[in-house]
Amino acid sequence: GQQLNQSPQSMFIQEGEDVSMNCTSSSIFNTWLWYKQDPGEGPVLLIALYKAGELTSNGRLTAQFGITRKDSFLNISASIPSDVGIYFCAGPNNAGNMLTFGGGTRLMVKP
Amino acid sequence: NAGVTQTPKFRILKIGQSMTLQCTQDMNHNYMYWYRQDPGMGLKLIYYSVGAGITDKGEVPNGYNVSRSTTEDFPLRLELAAPSQTSVYFCASSYSIETQYFGPGTRLLVL
């Protein structure tokens, strides 16, 4: 089946730093999604990307849909303590009836 | 709106016991999903439903059963609990596959 690989698995950064994480797949995805899971809660959708090359922002977050359709990137600028959590990439399978999730990138921010 | 609610929040089961995890949504979404999240891992789809009376298997359905008698409710049943089912279980609902709304999760420990 389709798999999504996220890197890095975890990051420990200083407040104010910029963060970059990515998600790759061996197969093509037509939609890329980025979810965030706060500690002890369920994931929440941050950004959805629908077109190859698309660059979309949501506040301090910017995500890009790779040209090859096999990767996506999420950047967070000027990190703050509430950015702590697990960031998941996801995409619909070929049948369009379920989402495949990556393993997540765990972000820790030191005040 | 309460969104997606899950009960219980936490449960300890003995091997071989059965239980039902409850999930209710008040957003009138047709789509509902059950995921499990193992420590340090992403989300794996157990079962999903596209509407009342319709359910289908996800990636990891073995050992679970679901029903969807109403639009609002989507309970997940474990018949013979095994240690491998120790996990955090998330229910989600949506209008479209991309924008899923997750509940707060049920933490299950099988001993």
PDB file of N, CA and C in Angstrom, chain B residues 19-72:
ATOM      1  N   MET B  19     -15.252  -5.011  25.353  1.00  0.00           N
ATOM      2  CA  MET B  19     -15.746  -3.675  25.678  1.00  0.00           C
ATOM      3  C   MET B  19     -16.141  -2.961  24.400  1.00  0.00           C
ATOM      4  N   THR B  20     -16.916  -1.905  24.574  1.00  0.00           N
ATOM      5  CA  THR B  20     -17.318  -1.055  23.462  1.00  0.00           C
ATOM      6  C   THR B  20     -16.821   0.358  23.710  1.00  0.00           C
ATOM      7  N   LEU B  21     -16.142   0.898  22.730  1.00  0.00           N
ATOM      8  CA  LEU B  21     -15.722   2.297  22.767  1.00  0.00           C
ATOM      9  C   LEU B  21     -16.803   3.108  22.047  1.00  0.00           C
ATOM     10  N   GLN B  22     -17.283   4.128  22.734  1.00  0.00           N
ATOM     11  CA  GLN B  22     -18.372   4.922  22.171  1.00  0.00           C
ATOM     12  C   GLN B  22     -17.842   6.155  21.438  1.00  0.00           C
ATOM     13  N   CYS B  23     -18.510   6.516  20.358  1.00  0.00           N
ATOM     14  CA  CYS B  23     -18.175   7.716  19.605  1.00  0.00           C
ATOM     15  C   CYS B  23     -19.462   8.357  19.102  1.00  0.00           C
ATOM     16  N   THR B  24     -19.593   9.644  19.344  1.00  0.00           N
ATOM     17  CA  THR B  24     -20.770  10.383  18.896  1.00  0.00           C
ATOM     18  C   THR B  24     -20.332  11.718  18.303  1.00  0.00           C
ATOM     19  N   GLN B  25     -20.972  12.092  17.190  1.00  0.00           N
ATOM     20  CA  GLN B  25     -20.703  13.407  16.597  1.00  0.00           C
ATOM     21  C   GLN B  25     -22.024  14.134  16.351  1.00  0.00           C
ATOM     22  N   ASP B  26     -21.979  15.450  16.520  1.00  0.00           N
ATOM     23  CA  ASP B  26     -23.191  16.251  16.381  1.00  0.00           C
ATOM     24  C   ASP B  26     -23.079  17.223  15.216  1.00  0.00           C
ATOM     25  N   MET B  27     -22.252  16.891  14.228  1.00  0.00           N
ATOM     26  CA  MET B  27     -22.049  17.771  13.079  1.00  0.00           C
ATOM     27  C   MET B  27     -22.769  17.262  11.836  1.00  0.00           C
ATOM     28  N   ASN B  28     -23.530  16.202  11.972  1.00  0.00           N
ATOM     29  CA  ASN B  28     -24.285  15.612  10.865  1.00  0.00           C
ATOM     30  C   ASN B  28     -23.372  15.148   9.721  1.00  0.00           C
ATOM     31  N   HIS B  29     -22.171  14.699  10.091  1.00  0.00           N
ATOM     32  CA  HIS B  29     -21.241  14.182   9.089  1.00  0.00           C
ATOM     33  C   HIS B  29     -21.642  12.770   8.669  1.00  0.00           C
ATOM     34  N   ASN B  30     -21.508  12.506   7.367  1.00  0.00           N
ATOM     35  CA  ASN B  30     -21.785  11.149   6.893  1.00  0.00           C
ATOM     36  C   ASN B  30     -20.631  10.199   7.187  1.00  0.00           C
ATOM     37  N   TYR B  31     -19.391  10.710   7.049  1.00  0.00           N
ATOM     38  CA  TYR B  31     -18.226   9.865   7.200  1.00  0.00           C
ATOM     39  C   TYR B  31     -17.795   9.794   8.660  1.00  0.00           C
ATOM     40  N   MET B  32     -17.511   8.581   9.118  1.00  0.00           N
ATOM     41  CA  MET B  32     -16.933   8.392  10.442  1.00  0.00           C
ATOM     42  C   MET B  32     -15.839   7.329  10.380  1.00  0.00           C
ATOM     43  N   TYR B  33     -14.864   7.450  11.295  1.00  0.00           N
ATOM     44  CA  TYR B  33     -13.666   6.611  11.228  1.00  0.00           C
ATOM     45  C   TYR B  33     -13.229   6.208  12.642  1.00  0.00           C
ATOM     46  N   TRP B  34     -12.585   5.057  12.719  1.00  0.00           N
ATOM     47  CA  TRP B  34     -11.880   4.654  13.933  1.00  0.00           C
ATOM     48  C   TRP B  34     -10.425   4.386  13.582  1.00  0.00           C
ATOM     49  N   TYR B  35      -9.515   5.041  14.365  1.00  0.00           N
ATOM     50  CA  TYR B  35      -8.086   4.860  14.206  1.00  0.00           C
ATOM     51  C   TYR B  35      -7.512   4.355  15.523  1.00  0.00           C
ATOM     52  N   ARG B  36      -6.352   3.719  15.419  1.00  0.00           N
ATOM     53  CA  ARG B  36      -5.556   3.445  16.600  1.00  0.00           C
ATOM     54  C   ARG B  36      -4.183   4.080  16.418  1.00  0.00           C
ATOM     55  N   GLN B  37      -3.636   4.553  17.522  1.00  0.00           N
ATOM     56  CA  GLN B  37      -2.323   5.179  17.502  1.00  0.00           C
ATOM     57  C   GLN B  37      -1.451   4.494  18.541  1.00  0.00           C
ATOM     58  N   ASP B  38      -0.456   3.752  18.086  1.00  0.00           N
ATOM     59  CA  ASP B  38       0.475   3.096  18.990  1.00  0.00           C
ATOM     60  C   ASP B  38       1.579   4.091  19.349  1.00  0.00           C
ATOM     61  N   PRO B  39       2.235   3.901  20.490  1.00  0.00           N
ATOM     62  CA  PRO B  39       3.252   4.857  20.952  1.00  0.00           C
ATOM     63  C   PRO B  39       4.288   5.171  19.884  1.00  0.00           C
ATOM     64  N   GLY B  40       4.492   6.453  19.625  1.00  0.00           N
ATOM     65  CA  GLY B  40       5.500   6.890  18.669  1.00  0.00           C
ATOM     66  C   GLY B  40       5.169   6.599  17.221  1.00  0.00           C
ATOM     67  N   MET B  41       3.924   6.216  16.977  1.00  0.00           N
ATOM     68  CA  MET B  41       3.540   5.843  15.611  1.00  0.00           C
ATOM     69  C   MET B  41       2.451   6.764  15.093  1.00  0.00           C
ATOM     70  N   GLY B  42       2.176   6.641  13.819  1.00  0.00           N
ATOM     71  CA  GLY B  42       1.079   7.382  13.217  1.00  0.00           C
ATOM     72  C   GLY B  42      -0.254   6.708  13.470  1.00  0.00           C
ATOM     73  N   LEU B  43      -1.247   7.142  12.744  1.00  0.00           N
ATOM     74  CA  LEU B  43      -2.606   6.631  12.899  1.00  0.00           C
ATOM     75  C   LEU B  43      -2.873   5.521  11.881  1.00  0.00           C
ATOM     76  N   LYS B  44      -3.458   4.447  12.365  1.00  0.00           N
ATOM     77  CA  LYS B  44      -3.842   3.343  11.480  1.00  0.00           C
ATOM     78  C   LYS B  44      -5.371   3.232  11.491  1.00  0.00           C
ATOM     79  N   LEU B  45      -5.963   3.156  10.305  1.00  0.00           N
ATOM     80  CA  LEU B  45      -7.418   3.091  10.200  1.00  0.00           C
ATOM     81  C   LEU B  45      -7.910   1.690  10.498  1.00  0.00           C
ATOM     82  N   ILE B  46      -8.881   1.585  11.403  1.00  0.00           N
ATOM     83  CA  ILE B  46      -9.431   0.282  11.784  1.00  0.00           C
ATOM     84  C   ILE B  46     -10.667  -0.025  10.940  1.00  0.00           C
ATOM     85  N   TYR B  47     -11.655   0.850  11.038  1.00  0.00           N
ATOM     86  CA  TYR B  47     -12.892   0.735  10.281  1.00  0.00           C
ATOM     87  C   TYR B  47     -13.356   2.147   9.912  1.00  0.00           C
ATOM     88  N   TYR B  48     -14.204   2.213   8.881  1.00  0.00           N
ATOM     89  CA  TYR B  48     -14.817   3.483   8.557  1.00  0.00           C
ATOM     90  C   TYR B  48     -16.240   3.264   8.069  1.00  0.00           C
ATOM     91  N   SER B  49     -16.966   4.370   8.008  1.00  0.00           N
ATOM     92  CA  SER B  49     -18.366   4.307   7.574  1.00  0.00           C
ATOM     93  C   SER B  49     -18.663   5.539   6.719  1.00  0.00           C
ATOM     94  N   VAL B  50     -19.367   5.333   5.614  1.00  0.00           N
ATOM     95  CA  VAL B  50     -19.720   6.448   4.741  1.00  0.00           C
ATOM     96  C   VAL B  50     -21.150   6.917   4.972  1.00  0.00           C
ATOM     97  N   GLY B  51     -21.831   6.256   5.897  1.00  0.00           N
ATOM     98  CA  GLY B  51     -23.201   6.665   6.210  1.00  0.00           C
ATOM     99  C   GLY B  51     -23.863   5.615   7.078  1.00  0.00           C
ATOM    100  N   ALA B  52     -24.998   5.956   7.625  1.00  0.00           N
ATOM    101  CA  ALA B  52     -25.726   5.024   8.486  1.00  0.00           C
ATOM    102  C   ALA B  52     -26.007   3.723   7.742  1.00  0.00           C
ATOM    103  N   GLY B  53     -25.702   2.614   8.400  1.00  0.00           N
ATOM    104  CA  GLY B  53     -25.934   1.303   7.822  1.00  0.00           C
ATOM    105  C   GLY B  53     -24.818   0.771   6.954  1.00  0.00           C
ATOM    106  N   ILE B  54     -23.764   1.573   6.759  1.00  0.00           N
ATOM    107  CA  ILE B  54     -22.662   1.168   5.866  1.00  0.00           C
ATOM    108  C   ILE B  54     -21.344   1.258   6.619  1.00  0.00           C
ATOM    109  N   THR B  55     -20.627   0.114   6.677  1.00  0.00           N
ATOM    110  CA  THR B  55     -19.301   0.114   7.293  1.00  0.00           C
ATOM    111  C   THR B  55     -18.342  -0.655   6.407  1.00  0.00           C
ATOM    112  N   ASP B  56     -17.048  -0.368   6.576  1.00  0.00           N
ATOM    113  CA  ASP B  56     -16.047  -1.067   5.771  1.00  0.00           C
ATOM    114  C   ASP B  56     -14.735  -1.142   6.538  1.00  0.00           C
ATOM    115  N   LYS B  57     -13.921  -2.148   6.183  1.00  0.00           N
ATOM    116  CA  LYS B  57     -12.663  -2.365   6.879  1.00  0.00           C
ATOM    117  C   LYS B  57     -11.613  -1.360   6.427  1.00  0.00           C
ATOM    118  N   GLY B  58     -10.761  -1.005   7.398  1.00  0.00           N
ATOM    119  CA  GLY B  58      -9.605  -0.183   7.100  1.00  0.00           C
ATOM    120  C   GLY B  58      -8.359  -1.042   6.986  1.00  0.00           C
ATOM    121  N   GLU B  59      -7.231  -0.504   7.459  1.00  0.00           N
ATOM    122  CA  GLU B  59      -5.957  -1.219   7.340  1.00  0.00           C
ATOM    123  C   GLU B  59      -5.798  -2.336   8.375  1.00  0.00           C
ATOM    124  N   VAL B  60      -6.347  -2.118   9.583  1.00  0.00           N
ATOM    125  CA  VAL B  60      -6.090  -3.046  10.702  1.00  0.00           C
ATOM    126  C   VAL B  60      -7.393  -3.441  11.396  1.00  0.00           C
ATOM    127  N   PRO B  61      -8.321  -4.139  10.717  1.00  0.00           N
ATOM    128  CA  PRO B  61      -9.637  -4.419  11.299  1.00  0.00           C
ATOM    129  C   PRO B  61      -9.698  -5.636  12.227  1.00  0.00           C
ATOM    130  N   ASN B  62      -8.685  -6.509  12.178  1.00  0.00           N
ATOM    131  CA  ASN B  62      -8.773  -7.772  12.917  1.00  0.00           C
ATOM    132  C   ASN B  62      -8.883  -7.549  14.421  1.00  0.00           C
ATOM    133  N   GLY B  63      -9.855  -8.201  15.028  1.00  0.00           N
ATOM    134  CA  GLY B  63     -10.076  -8.099  16.469  1.00  0.00           C
ATOM    135  C   GLY B  63     -11.089  -7.028  16.852  1.00  0.00           C
ATOM    136  N   TYR B  64     -11.661  -6.364  15.859  1.00  0.00           N
ATOM    137  CA  TYR B  64     -12.614  -5.281  16.106  1.00  0.00           C
ATOM    138  C   TYR B  64     -13.883  -5.478  15.281  1.00  0.00           C
ATOM    139  N   ASN B  65     -14.964  -4.864  15.770  1.00  0.00           N
ATOM    140  CA  ASN B  65     -16.198  -4.794  15.002  1.00  0.00           C
ATOM    141  C   ASN B  65     -16.830  -3.424  15.200  1.00  0.00           C
ATOM    142  N   VAL B  66     -17.598  -2.986  14.211  1.00  0.00           N
ATOM    143  CA  VAL B  66     -18.286  -1.702  14.319  1.00  0.00           C
ATOM    144  C   VAL B  66     -19.722  -1.853  13.843  1.00  0.00           C
ATOM    145  N   SER B  67     -20.504  -0.840  14.169  1.00  0.00           N
ATOM    146  CA  SER B  67     -21.865  -0.732  13.644  1.00  0.00           C
ATOM    147  C   SER B  67     -22.165   0.742  13.451  1.00  0.00           C
ATOM    148  N   ARG B  68     -23.117   1.037  12.571  1.00  0.00           N
ATOM    149  CA  ARG B  68     -23.504   2.443  12.325  1.00  0.00           C
ATOM    150  C   ARG B  68     -25.019   2.470  12.113  1.00  0.00           C
ATOM    151  N   SER B  69     -25.738   2.442  13.217  1.00  0.00           N
ATOM    152  CA  SER B  69     -27.202   2.418  13.125  1.00  0.00           C
ATOM    153  C   SER B  69     -27.771   3.823  12.967  1.00  0.00           C
ATOM    154  N   THR B  70     -27.024   4.838  13.375  1.00  0.00           N
ATOM    155  CA  THR B  70     -27.466   6.219  13.220  1.00  0.00           C
ATOM    156  C   THR B  70     -26.331   7.053  12.632  1.00  0.00           C
ATOM    157  N   THR B  71     -26.648   8.232  12.134  1.00  0.00           N
ATOM    158  CA  THR B  71     -25.605   9.130  11.621  1.00  0.00           C
ATOM    159  C   THR B  71     -24.658   9.570  12.729  1.00  0.00           C
ATOM    160  N   GLU B  72     -25.204   9.726  13.948  1.00  0.00           N
ATOM    161  CA  GLU B  72     -24.420  10.308  15.044  1.00  0.00           C
ATOM    162  C   GLU B  72     -23.436   9.349  15.698  1.00  0.00           C
TER     163      GLU B  72
END
